[in-house]
mmCIF file of C-alpha atoms and ligand atoms in Angstrom:
data_model
loop_
_atom_site.group_PDB
_atom_site.id
_atom_site.type_symbol
_atom_site.label_atom_id
_atom_site.label_comp_id
_atom_site.label_asym_id
_atom_site.label_seq_id
_atom_site.Cartn_x
_atom_site.Cartn_y
_atom_site.Cartn_z
ATOM 1 C CA UNK T 27 -10.196 -15.793 -15.346
ATOM 2 C CA UNK T 28 -7.820 -12.932 -14.914
ATOM 3 C CA UNK T 29 -4.078 -13.035 -14.545
ATOM 4 C CA UNK T 30 -1.391 -10.536 -15.350
ATOM 5 C CA UNK T 31 2.406 -10.696 -15.326
ATOM 6 C CA UNK T 32 4.217 -8.006 -13.315
ATOM 7 C CA UNK T 33 8.071 -8.116 -13.087
ATOM 8 C CA UNK T 34 8.759 -11.831 -12.866
ATOM 9 C CA UNK T 35 5.718 -12.885 -10.883
ATOM 10 C CA UNK T 36 2.265 -13.581 -12.059
ATOM 11 C CA UNK T 37 -0.738 -11.936 -10.334
ATOM 12 C CA UNK T 38 -3.896 -13.908 -10.344
ATOM 13 C CA UNK T 39 -7.362 -12.620 -9.424
ATOM 14 C CA UNK T 40 -10.268 -14.291 -7.600
ATOM 15 C CA UNK T 41 -11.231 -17.639 -9.131
ATOM 16 C CA UNK T 42 -7.924 -17.890 -11.086
ATOM 17 C CA UNK T 43 -5.948 -17.801 -7.746
ATOM 18 C CA UNK T 44 -6.483 -21.279 -6.464
ATOM 19 C CA UNK T 45 -6.103 -23.048 -9.843
ATOM 20 C CA UNK T 46 -2.840 -21.208 -10.227
ATOM 21 C CA UNK T 47 -1.731 -21.937 -6.636
ATOM 22 C CA UNK T 48 -2.470 -25.751 -6.737
ATOM 23 C CA UNK T 49 -0.872 -26.021 -10.179
ATOM 24 C CA UNK T 50 2.182 -24.212 -8.839
ATOM 25 C CA UNK T 51 2.398 -26.510 -5.780
ATOM 26 C CA UNK T 52 2.089 -29.588 -8.007
ATOM 27 C CA UNK T 53 4.776 -28.625 -10.416
ATOM 28 C CA UNK T 54 7.270 -27.440 -7.857
ATOM 29 C CA UNK T 55 6.963 -30.281 -5.422
ATOM 30 C CA UNK T 56 7.987 -28.164 -2.333
ATOM 31 C CA UNK T 57 9.382 -30.131 0.592
ATOM 32 C CA UNK T 58 7.249 -28.206 3.137
ATOM 33 C CA UNK T 59 4.750 -25.290 2.942
ATOM 34 C CA UNK T 60 4.861 -22.591 5.651
ATOM 35 C CA UNK T 61 2.086 -20.090 5.902
ATOM 36 C CA UNK T 62 2.776 -16.730 7.626
ATOM 37 C CA UNK T 63 -0.214 -14.938 9.138
ATOM 38 C CA UNK T 64 -0.935 -12.286 11.799
ATOM 39 C CA UNK T 65 -3.483 -12.744 14.492
ATOM 40 C CA UNK T 66 -6.286 -11.230 12.434
ATOM 41 C CA UNK T 67 -5.654 -13.104 9.220
ATOM 42 C CA UNK T 68 -5.173 -16.317 11.258
ATOM 43 C CA UNK T 69 -8.704 -15.857 12.308
ATOM 44 C CA UNK T 70 -10.422 -14.344 9.234
ATOM 45 C CA UNK T 71 -8.389 -15.527 6.180
ATOM 46 C CA UNK T 72 -6.526 -18.673 7.011
ATOM 47 C CA UNK T 73 -9.469 -21.069 7.313
ATOM 48 C CA UNK T 74 -10.783 -20.162 3.849
ATOM 49 C CA UNK T 75 -7.333 -20.275 2.369
ATOM 50 C CA UNK T 76 -6.505 -23.731 3.831
ATOM 51 C CA UNK T 77 -9.784 -25.026 2.384
ATOM 52 C CA UNK T 78 -8.688 -24.144 -1.098
ATOM 53 C CA UNK T 79 -5.028 -25.369 -0.795
ATOM 54 C CA UNK T 80 -4.424 -28.797 -2.267
ATOM 55 C CA UNK T 81 -1.020 -30.275 -1.430
ATOM 56 C CA UNK T 82 0.462 -33.480 -0.037
ATOM 57 C CA UNK T 83 3.360 -31.457 1.493
ATOM 58 C CA UNK T 84 3.306 -30.847 5.306
ATOM 59 C CA UNK T 85 1.783 -27.407 6.067
ATOM 60 C CA UNK T 86 2.990 -25.374 9.112
ATOM 61 C CA UNK T 87 1.474 -22.177 10.273
ATOM 62 C CA UNK T 88 3.609 -19.313 11.629
ATOM 63 C CA UNK T 89 1.738 -16.534 13.401
ATOM 64 C CA UNK T 90 2.964 -13.030 14.357
ATOM 65 C CA UNK T 91 1.284 -10.166 16.156
ATOM 66 C CA UNK T 92 -0.659 -7.734 13.912
ATOM 67 C CA UNK T 93 0.405 -4.145 13.354
ATOM 68 C CA UNK T 94 3.185 -1.911 11.911
ATOM 69 C CA UNK T 95 4.944 -1.931 15.227
ATOM 70 C CA UNK T 96 5.786 -5.595 14.705
ATOM 71 C CA UNK T 97 7.329 -5.033 11.257
ATOM 72 C CA UNK T 98 10.797 -5.389 12.721
ATOM 73 C CA UNK T 99 14.029 -7.399 12.433
ATOM 74 C CA UNK T 100 13.047 -8.840 15.895
ATOM 75 C CA UNK T 101 9.884 -10.315 14.316
ATOM 76 C CA UNK T 102 11.951 -11.559 11.394
ATOM 77 C CA UNK T 103 14.299 -13.318 13.812
ATOM 78 C CA UNK T 104 11.295 -15.023 15.399
ATOM 79 C CA UNK T 105 10.085 -16.227 11.887
ATOM 80 C CA UNK T 106 13.569 -17.263 10.875
ATOM 81 C CA UNK T 107 13.869 -19.263 14.097
ATOM 82 C CA UNK T 108 10.481 -20.961 13.553
ATOM 83 C CA UNK T 109 11.424 -21.942 10.024
ATOM 84 C CA UNK T 110 14.644 -23.360 11.221
ATOM 85 C CA UNK T 111 13.128 -25.272 14.197
ATOM 86 C CA UNK T 112 10.467 -26.643 11.774
ATOM 87 C CA UNK T 113 13.185 -27.843 9.455
ATOM 88 C CA UNK T 114 12.590 -25.608 6.534
ATOM 89 C CA UNK T 115 15.058 -26.229 3.710
ATOM 90 C CA UNK T 116 15.860 -24.598 0.414
ATOM 91 C CA UNK T 117 12.938 -26.447 -1.278
ATOM 92 C CA UNK T 118 10.481 -25.005 1.201
ATOM 93 C CA UNK T 119 7.802 -22.543 0.247
ATOM 94 C CA UNK T 120 6.547 -19.550 2.379
ATOM 95 C CA UNK T 121 3.020 -18.327 1.697
ATOM 96 C CA UNK T 122 2.403 -14.808 3.278
ATOM 97 C CA UNK T 123 -1.382 -14.406 3.945
ATOM 98 C CA UNK T 124 -2.094 -10.870 5.249
ATOM 99 C CA UNK T 125 -1.905 -7.183 4.825
ATOM 100 C CA UNK T 126 1.210 -5.206 3.672
ATOM 101 C CA UNK T 127 2.995 -5.920 6.989
ATOM 102 C CA UNK T 128 2.873 -9.619 6.395
ATOM 103 C CA UNK T 129 3.715 -9.487 2.658
ATOM 104 C CA UNK T 130 6.570 -7.048 3.180
ATOM 105 C CA UNK T 131 7.972 -8.866 6.172
ATOM 106 C CA UNK T 132 7.286 -12.362 4.892
ATOM 107 C CA UNK T 133 8.801 -11.525 1.474
ATOM 108 C CA UNK T 134 11.978 -10.292 3.249
ATOM 109 C CA UNK T 135 12.155 -13.341 5.489
ATOM 110 C CA UNK T 136 11.831 -15.668 2.568
ATOM 111 C CA UNK T 137 14.342 -13.762 0.372
ATOM 112 C CA UNK T 138 16.974 -13.982 3.049
ATOM 113 C CA UNK T 139 16.438 -17.374 4.714
ATOM 114 C CA UNK T 140 19.069 -19.794 3.431
ATOM 115 C CA UNK T 141 19.882 -17.107 0.866
ATOM 116 C CA UNK T 142 16.405 -17.176 -0.515
ATOM 117 C CA UNK T 143 13.462 -19.591 -0.579
ATOM 118 C CA UNK T 144 10.410 -19.413 -2.804
ATOM 119 C CA UNK T 145 7.409 -17.419 -1.595
ATOM 120 C CA UNK T 146 3.900 -16.456 -2.590
ATOM 121 C CA UNK T 147 1.992 -13.400 -1.534
ATOM 122 C CA UNK T 148 -1.784 -13.449 -0.714
ATOM 123 C CA UNK T 149 -2.589 -9.851 0.096
ATOM 124 C CA UNK T 150 -5.732 -9.684 2.209
ATOM 125 C CA UNK T 151 -6.144 -5.900 2.845
ATOM 126 C CA UNK T 152 -7.188 -3.455 0.181
ATOM 127 C CA UNK T 153 -4.010 -1.518 0.470
ATOM 128 C CA UNK T 154 -1.848 -4.614 0.124
ATOM 129 C CA UNK T 155 -3.886 -5.724 -2.943
ATOM 130 C CA UNK T 156 -3.596 -2.440 -4.886
ATOM 131 C CA UNK T 157 -0.280 -1.189 -3.695
ATOM 132 C CA UNK T 158 2.048 -3.618 -1.925
ATOM 133 C CA UNK T 159 1.289 -6.453 -4.388
ATOM 134 C CA UNK T 160 3.349 -4.887 -7.156
ATOM 135 C CA UNK T 161 6.955 -3.717 -7.371
ATOM 136 C CA UNK T 162 9.056 -6.313 -5.464
ATOM 137 C CA UNK T 163 9.716 -4.165 -2.391
ATOM 138 C CA UNK T 164 10.106 -6.199 0.731
ATOM 139 C CA UNK T 165 11.471 -5.247 4.125
ATOM 140 C CA UNK T 166 10.940 -4.005 7.669
ATOM 141 C CA UNK T 167 11.168 -0.844 9.666
ATOM 142 C CA UNK T 168 14.222 0.260 11.690
ATOM 143 C CA UNK T 169 12.969 2.114 14.830
ATOM 144 C CA UNK T 170 10.775 4.957 13.680
ATOM 145 C CA UNK T 171 12.322 4.819 10.135
ATOM 146 C CA UNK T 172 9.945 2.952 7.802
ATOM 147 C CA UNK T 173 11.192 0.245 5.353
ATOM 148 C CA UNK T 174 14.861 0.938 6.088
ATOM 149 C CA UNK T 175 15.943 -2.647 5.836
ATOM 150 C CA UNK T 176 14.926 -4.786 2.858
ATOM 151 C CA UNK T 177 15.536 -6.226 -0.484
ATOM 152 C CA UNK T 178 13.855 -6.168 -3.900
ATOM 153 C CA UNK T 179 12.587 -9.572 -4.720
ATOM 154 C CA UNK T 180 9.576 -11.113 -6.478
ATOM 155 C CA UNK T 181 7.274 -13.685 -5.209
ATOM 156 C CA UNK T 182 6.536 -16.719 -7.358
ATOM 157 C CA UNK T 183 2.833 -15.783 -7.450
ATOM 158 C CA UNK T 184 0.553 -13.037 -6.119
ATOM 159 C CA UNK T 185 -2.990 -14.115 -5.403
ATOM 160 C CA UNK T 186 -5.639 -11.382 -5.092
ATOM 161 C CA UNK T 187 -8.818 -12.937 -3.731
ATOM 162 C CA UNK T 188 -11.077 -9.999 -3.009
ATOM 163 C CA UNK T 189 -13.489 -12.047 -0.886
ATOM 164 C CA UNK T 190 -10.932 -11.556 1.881
ATOM 165 C CA UNK T 191 -12.071 -7.976 2.025
ATOM 166 C CA UNK T 192 -15.420 -8.977 3.608
ATOM 167 C CA UNK T 193 -13.788 -9.119 6.999
ATOM 168 C CA UNK T 194 -11.521 -6.025 6.626
ATOM 169 C CA UNK T 195 -12.470 -3.205 8.937
ATOM 170 C CA UNK T 196 -14.104 -0.145 7.221
ATOM 171 C CA UNK T 197 -11.240 2.234 8.129
ATOM 172 C CA UNK T 198 -8.747 -0.143 6.560
ATOM 173 C CA UNK T 199 -10.927 -0.287 3.420
ATOM 174 C CA UNK T 200 -10.878 3.526 3.248
ATOM 175 C CA UNK T 201 -7.163 3.457 3.700
ATOM 176 C CA UNK T 202 -6.670 1.261 0.683
ATOM 177 C CA UNK T 203 -9.164 3.152 -1.317
ATOM 178 C CA UNK T 204 -6.952 6.271 -0.887
ATOM 179 C CA UNK T 205 -4.214 4.648 -2.997
ATOM 180 C CA UNK T 206 -6.762 3.678 -5.719
ATOM 181 C CA UNK T 207 -7.944 7.286 -5.856
ATOM 182 C CA UNK T 208 -4.302 8.320 -6.195
ATOM 183 C CA UNK T 209 -3.794 5.917 -9.136
ATOM 184 C CA UNK T 210 -6.723 7.530 -10.920
ATOM 185 C CA UNK T 211 -5.451 11.104 -10.344
ATOM 186 C CA UNK T 212 -1.924 10.362 -11.451
ATOM 187 C CA UNK T 213 -2.536 8.287 -14.453
ATOM 188 C CA UNK T 214 -6.053 7.971 -15.832
ATOM 189 C CA UNK T 215 -9.016 10.329 -16.023
ATOM 190 C CA UNK T 216 -11.393 7.545 -17.079
ATOM 191 C CA UNK T 217 -10.452 5.465 -14.024
ATOM 192 C CA UNK T 218 -10.730 8.517 -11.770
ATOM 193 C CA UNK T 219 -14.195 9.272 -13.117
ATOM 194 C CA UNK T 220 -15.426 5.805 -11.998
ATOM 195 C CA UNK T 221 -15.010 7.078 -8.320
ATOM 196 C CA UNK T 222 -17.173 10.091 -8.747
ATOM 197 C CA UNK T 223 -20.020 8.473 -6.848
ATOM 198 C CA UNK T 224 -18.273 6.495 -4.199
ATOM 199 C CA UNK T 225 -21.376 5.699 -2.207
ATOM 200 C CA UNK T 226 -22.976 3.848 -5.155
ATOM 201 C CA UNK T 227 -20.056 1.555 -5.862
ATOM 202 C CA UNK T 228 -21.031 -2.204 -5.703
ATOM 203 C CA UNK T 229 -18.742 -5.023 -4.735
ATOM 204 C CA UNK T 230 -18.482 -6.078 -8.422
ATOM 205 C CA UNK T 231 -17.454 -2.510 -9.244
ATOM 206 C CA UNK T 232 -14.810 -2.718 -6.486
ATOM 207 C CA UNK T 233 -13.404 -6.004 -7.993
ATOM 208 C CA UNK T 234 -12.962 -4.305 -11.417
ATOM 209 C CA UNK T 235 -11.492 -1.168 -9.848
ATOM 210 C CA UNK T 236 -8.986 -3.191 -7.861
ATOM 211 C CA UNK T 237 -7.890 -5.009 -10.985
ATOM 212 C CA UNK T 238 -7.456 -1.677 -12.923
ATOM 213 C CA UNK T 239 -5.562 -0.193 -9.995
ATOM 214 C CA UNK T 240 -3.124 -3.083 -9.955
ATOM 215 C CA UNK T 241 -2.630 -2.682 -13.746
ATOM 216 C CA UNK T 242 -1.943 1.124 -13.261
ATOM 217 C CA UNK T 243 0.719 0.426 -10.585
ATOM 218 C CA UNK T 244 2.289 -2.347 -12.616
ATOM 219 C CA UNK T 245 2.583 -0.094 -15.729
ATOM 220 C CA UNK T 246 4.186 2.709 -13.704
ATOM 221 C CA UNK T 247 6.674 0.246 -11.936
ATOM 222 C CA UNK T 248 7.600 -1.441 -15.200
ATOM 223 C CA UNK T 249 8.113 1.807 -17.102
ATOM 224 C CA UNK T 250 10.509 3.001 -14.388
ATOM 225 C CA UNK T 251 11.902 0.144 -12.328
ATOM 226 C CA UNK T 252 14.694 2.252 -10.729
ATOM 227 C CA UNK T 253 12.556 5.144 -9.548
ATOM 228 C CA UNK T 254 14.216 7.690 -11.866
ATOM 229 C CA UNK T 255 11.009 9.475 -12.947
ATOM 230 C CA UNK T 256 7.624 8.104 -13.512
ATOM 231 C CA UNK T 257 7.597 5.923 -10.412
ATOM 232 C CA UNK T 258 7.984 9.100 -8.269
ATOM 233 C CA UNK T 259 4.427 9.965 -9.392
ATOM 234 C CA UNK T 260 3.200 7.289 -6.992
ATOM 235 C CA UNK T 261 4.288 9.736 -4.317
ATOM 236 C CA UNK T 262 1.379 12.081 -5.129
ATOM 237 C CA UNK T 263 -0.095 13.245 -1.898
ATOM 238 C CA UNK T 264 2.611 11.426 0.082
ATOM 239 C CA UNK T 265 5.043 14.307 0.782
ATOM 240 C CA UNK T 266 2.752 16.134 3.060
ATOM 241 C CA UNK T 267 0.678 12.977 3.775
ATOM 242 C CA UNK T 268 3.787 11.272 5.306
ATOM 243 C CA UNK T 269 4.600 14.329 7.390
ATOM 244 C CA UNK T 270 1.030 14.515 8.700
ATOM 245 C CA UNK T 271 1.113 10.715 9.400
ATOM 246 C CA UNK T 272 4.393 11.051 11.428
ATOM 247 C CA UNK T 273 3.113 14.170 13.202
ATOM 248 C CA UNK T 274 -0.063 12.311 14.348
ATOM 249 C CA UNK T 275 1.904 9.279 15.342
ATOM 250 C CA UNK T 276 4.217 11.215 17.585
ATOM 251 C CA UNK T 277 1.595 13.372 19.271
ATOM 252 C CA UNK T 278 -0.470 11.460 21.818
ATOM 253 C CA UNK T 279 -3.382 14.004 21.835
ATOM 254 C CA UNK T 280 -3.999 13.215 18.138
ATOM 255 C CA UNK T 281 -6.301 10.436 17.067
ATOM 256 C CA UNK T 282 -4.669 7.574 15.200
ATOM 257 C CA UNK T 283 -4.479 8.237 11.451
ATOM 258 C CA UNK T 284 -4.126 5.391 9.045
ATOM 259 C CA UNK T 285 -1.679 5.781 6.086
ATOM 260 C CA UNK T 286 -4.484 6.211 3.545
ATOM 261 C CA UNK T 287 -6.392 8.758 5.763
ATOM 262 C CA UNK T 288 -3.245 10.876 5.939
ATOM 263 C CA UNK T 289 -2.660 10.546 2.128
ATOM 264 C CA UNK T 290 -6.166 11.803 1.441
ATOM 265 C CA UNK T 291 -5.267 15.077 3.271
ATOM 266 C CA UNK T 292 -1.978 15.075 1.397
ATOM 267 C CA UNK T 293 -3.763 14.783 -1.938
ATOM 268 C CA UNK T 294 -6.151 17.641 -1.150
ATOM 269 C CA UNK T 295 -3.226 19.787 -0.176
ATOM 270 C CA UNK T 296 -1.227 18.798 -3.275
ATOM 271 C CA UNK T 297 -4.209 19.453 -5.489
ATOM 272 C CA UNK T 298 -4.517 22.986 -4.048
ATOM 273 C CA UNK T 299 -0.768 23.534 -4.600
ATOM 274 C CA UNK T 300 -1.066 22.208 -8.136
ATOM 275 C CA UNK T 301 -3.669 24.867 -8.841
ATOM 276 C CA UNK T 302 -1.451 27.546 -7.493
ATOM 277 C CA UNK T 303 1.727 26.492 -9.267
ATOM 278 C CA UNK T 304 1.155 24.405 -12.308
ATOM 279 C CA UNK T 305 -2.342 25.266 -13.653
ATOM 280 C CA UNK T 306 -4.406 22.364 -12.250
ATOM 281 C CA UNK T 307 -8.009 23.606 -12.603
ATOM 282 C CA UNK T 308 -9.335 25.209 -9.350
ATOM 283 C CA UNK T 309 -12.737 23.609 -10.027
ATOM 284 C CA UNK T 310 -11.164 20.147 -10.029
ATOM 285 C CA UNK T 311 -9.371 20.862 -6.740
ATOM 286 C CA UNK T 312 -12.720 21.818 -5.207
ATOM 287 C CA UNK T 313 -14.385 18.668 -6.569
ATOM 288 C CA UNK T 314 -11.528 16.515 -5.111
ATOM 289 C CA UNK T 315 -11.945 18.131 -1.689
ATOM 290 C CA UNK T 316 -15.706 17.714 -1.693
ATOM 291 C CA UNK T 317 -15.531 14.125 -2.857
ATOM 292 C CA UNK T 318 -12.869 13.129 -0.387
ATOM 293 C CA UNK T 319 -14.559 14.914 2.511
ATOM 294 C CA UNK T 320 -17.834 13.164 1.707
ATOM 295 C CA UNK T 321 -16.099 9.936 2.438
ATOM 296 C CA UNK T 322 -13.335 10.619 4.889
ATOM 297 C CA UNK T 323 -13.597 12.560 8.154
ATOM 298 C CA UNK T 324 -11.959 15.950 8.081
ATOM 299 C CA UNK T 325 -8.737 15.736 10.012
ATOM 300 C CA UNK T 326 -8.437 18.537 12.576
ATOM 301 C CA UNK T 327 -5.078 20.419 12.183
ATOM 302 C CA UNK T 328 -4.665 23.599 14.112
ATOM 303 C CA UNK T 329 -2.941 26.611 12.556
ATOM 304 C CA UNK T 330 -0.339 26.351 15.306
ATOM 305 C CA UNK T 331 0.587 22.880 14.027
ATOM 306 C CA UNK T 332 1.294 23.778 10.365
ATOM 307 C CA UNK T 333 4.955 24.745 11.027
ATOM 308 C CA UNK T 334 5.762 21.538 12.899
ATOM 309 C CA UNK T 335 4.400 19.579 10.046
ATOM 310 C CA UNK T 336 6.371 21.592 7.512
ATOM 311 C CA UNK T 337 9.466 21.024 9.652
ATOM 312 C CA UNK T 338 8.931 17.264 9.436
ATOM 313 C CA UNK T 339 8.767 17.663 5.702
ATOM 314 C CA UNK T 340 12.151 19.385 5.654
ATOM 315 C CA UNK T 341 13.628 16.591 7.688
ATOM 316 C CA UNK T 342 12.280 14.162 5.016
ATOM 317 C CA UNK T 343 13.878 16.276 2.351
ATOM 318 C CA UNK T 344 17.201 16.183 4.055
ATOM 319 C CA UNK T 345 17.083 12.398 4.011
ATOM 320 C CA UNK T 346 16.512 12.630 0.309
ATOM 321 C CA UNK T 347 19.698 14.483 -0.664
ATOM 322 C CA UNK T 348 17.929 17.776 -0.315
ATOM 323 C CA UNK T 349 15.650 17.032 -3.207
ATOM 324 C CA UNK T 350 12.117 18.381 -2.756
ATOM 325 C CA UNK T 351 9.810 15.615 -3.589
ATOM 326 C CA UNK T 352 6.468 17.236 -4.471
ATOM 327 C CA UNK T 353 4.522 15.614 -7.109
ATOM 328 C CA UNK T 354 1.895 18.016 -8.580
ATOM 329 C CA UNK T 355 -0.827 17.650 -11.154
ATOM 330 C CA UNK T 356 -1.041 19.707 -14.321
ATOM 331 C CA UNK T 357 -4.287 17.908 -15.039
ATOM 332 C CA UNK T 358 -5.743 14.552 -14.038
ATOM 333 C CA UNK T 359 -3.461 11.888 -15.541
ATOM 334 C CA UNK T 360 -0.617 14.336 -16.059
ATOM 335 C CA UNK T 361 1.634 14.585 -13.006
ATOM 336 C CA UNK T 362 4.771 16.762 -12.727
ATOM 337 C CA UNK T 363 7.628 15.471 -10.480
ATOM 338 C CA UNK T 364 10.274 17.307 -8.480
ATOM 339 C CA UNK T 365 8.338 20.560 -7.937
ATOM 340 C CA UNK T 366 9.631 23.197 -5.529
ATOM 341 C CA UNK T 367 7.095 24.578 -3.208
ATOM 342 C CA UNK T 368 7.394 27.539 -0.845
ATOM 343 C CA UNK T 369 6.292 27.195 2.803
ATOM 344 C CA UNK T 370 3.772 29.995 2.347
ATOM 345 C CA UNK T 371 1.873 28.016 -0.356
ATOM 346 C CA UNK T 372 1.875 24.939 1.909
ATOM 347 C CA UNK T 373 0.278 27.087 4.629
ATOM 348 C CA UNK T 374 -2.289 28.453 2.192
ATOM 349 C CA UNK T 375 -3.105 24.771 1.225
ATOM 350 C CA UNK T 376 -3.646 23.848 4.921
ATOM 351 C CA UNK T 377 -6.005 26.859 5.234
ATOM 352 C CA UNK T 378 -7.878 25.692 2.148
ATOM 353 C CA UNK T 379 -8.191 22.227 3.565
ATOM 354 C CA UNK T 380 -9.422 23.400 6.947
ATOM 355 C CA UNK T 381 -11.836 26.024 5.485
HETATM 356 P P1 NAD K 411 -1.466 -4.337 7.813
HETATM 357 O O1 NAD K 411 -0.754 -5.476 7.181
HETATM 358 O O2 NAD K 411 -1.009 -3.929 9.168
HETATM 359 O O3 NAD K 411 -3.022 -4.636 7.770
HETATM 360 C C1 NAD K 411 -3.919 -3.720 8.379
HETATM 361 C C2 NAD K 411 -4.829 -4.479 9.382
HETATM 362 O O4 NAD K 411 -5.799 -5.203 8.754
HETATM 363 C C3 NAD K 411 -4.004 -5.404 10.279
HETATM 364 O O5 NAD K 411 -4.519 -5.358 11.569
HETATM 365 C C4 NAD K 411 -4.330 -6.739 9.701
HETATM 366 O O6 NAD K 411 -4.264 -7.847 10.675
HETATM 367 C C5 NAD K 411 -5.795 -6.524 9.209
HETATM 368 N N1 NAD K 411 -6.196 -7.384 8.173
HETATM 369 C C6 NAD K 411 -5.557 -7.623 6.987
HETATM 370 N N2 NAD K 411 -6.447 -8.417 6.191
HETATM 371 C C7 NAD K 411 -7.517 -8.558 6.872
HETATM 372 C C8 NAD K 411 -8.742 -9.200 6.540
HETATM 373 N N3 NAD K 411 -8.942 -9.705 5.331
HETATM 374 N N4 NAD K 411 -9.744 -9.245 7.503
HETATM 375 C C9 NAD K 411 -9.565 -8.645 8.653
HETATM 376 N N5 NAD K 411 -8.397 -8.036 9.040
HETATM 377 C C10 NAD K 411 -7.430 -7.973 8.120
HETATM 378 O O7 NAD K 411 -1.338 -2.999 6.902
HETATM 379 P P2 NAD K 411 -1.668 -2.698 5.410
HETATM 380 O O8 NAD K 411 -2.413 -1.459 5.406
HETATM 381 O O9 NAD K 411 -2.209 -3.923 4.667
HETATM 382 O O10 NAD K 411 -0.281 -2.480 4.762
HETATM 383 C C11 NAD K 411 0.647 -1.471 5.284
HETATM 384 C C12 NAD K 411 1.966 -1.892 5.106
HETATM 385 O O11 NAD K 411 2.250 -2.146 3.696
HETATM 386 C C13 NAD K 411 3.091 -0.910 5.520
HETATM 387 O O12 NAD K 411 4.031 -1.520 6.350
HETATM 388 C C14 NAD K 411 3.626 -0.384 4.263
HETATM 389 O O13 NAD K 411 4.997 0.007 4.451
HETATM 390 C C15 NAD K 411 3.484 -1.574 3.402
HETATM 391 N N6 NAD K 411 3.427 -1.208 2.002
HETATM 392 C C16 NAD K 411 4.311 -1.846 1.101
HETATM 393 C C17 NAD K 411 4.304 -1.559 -0.227
HETATM 394 C C18 NAD K 411 5.226 -2.256 -1.145
HETATM 395 O O14 NAD K 411 5.383 -1.776 -2.324
HETATM 396 N N7 NAD K 411 5.843 -3.333 -0.731
HETATM 397 C C19 NAD K 411 3.428 -0.575 -0.749
HETATM 398 C C20 NAD K 411 2.551 0.000 0.109
HETATM 399 C C21 NAD K 411 2.539 -0.313 1.516
HETATM 400 ZN ZN1 ZN K 412 0.855 5.112 0.207
#
């Protein structure tokens, strides 16, 4: 049985999840239980979840449409209305069963409904298990601006049941895996080494790796709750990765790129820049590129597009009080934050990636 405490909430893994859940329901005597799902987790995750849930309280299901485009205040209004119409009160519980969209949005809805009701997160995508499950960030997007509205709050429990991953599409698996690879690169060479042969990883290996990834994120968040230093290292690969993600999103001739797929490109670029600027071994940068491209399709970015992507980066910087937010690596497990990088080195990095 595995359980860890992160911030104020307890994260349970696999078989420990349902014992903890049912005990929590018994002790707290909630007036009603609401379960928030999207159309996919309604189909693939909810039936198994309901089978494990033991409670005499009335259970109501609230379903929203799947996808980041629905992570909006409008969707929250819909859920708040449903809660109200279904007579939710301050002793009600919301259980969010889904990926990061459901846990971010559901966490925000619960934290604000009647000034806050209890909630539990059941992350069902790999990304939400290893990333969104820790740190207390909840919220929604505002137009094109991601996560602009939200609050920090912690769920009563987080339940990570990796059997949900059996129905997760492969591209979503790869997207979540990118964050695990990042956790290895920024904090732990031993952990990173476990990914050296990605194709040979078994499902049991994956369980253990998910557990370790959650511990890495939890340690970083707990050491730097206000994002003054160490927590910024979680941004490794994200400065350029976000710019590439936004660029692809806003250009219809580009194929859809999931967050993790963009971060993979961002991490290869950041590794190259690390070699140029802070002594990260060239051999390791080459190894990272080879490993990542053995598992992720090469993303085609034309020379003529580099400048537009760099411009997006600058826009990002403006939003961040002009601070340049590059996280580089001196070696695996030793990140360096707030690094200044010239455009010319970024262009060299793109050329290295495309070569
Ligand atoms: P998502 O919630 O959109 O899930 C991805 C897709 O997988 C969706 O279509 C969903 O319906 C489907 N899905 C989820 N679980 C499934 C399962 N078991 N079987 C079949 N299909 C399943 O997106 P995501 O990648 O999970 O999370 C991305 C979101 O998380 C973003 O909005 C991001 O801002 C947020 N996020 C939050 C934090 C945080 O700290 N709070 C951290 C990282 C990301
Ligand atoms: Zn990310």
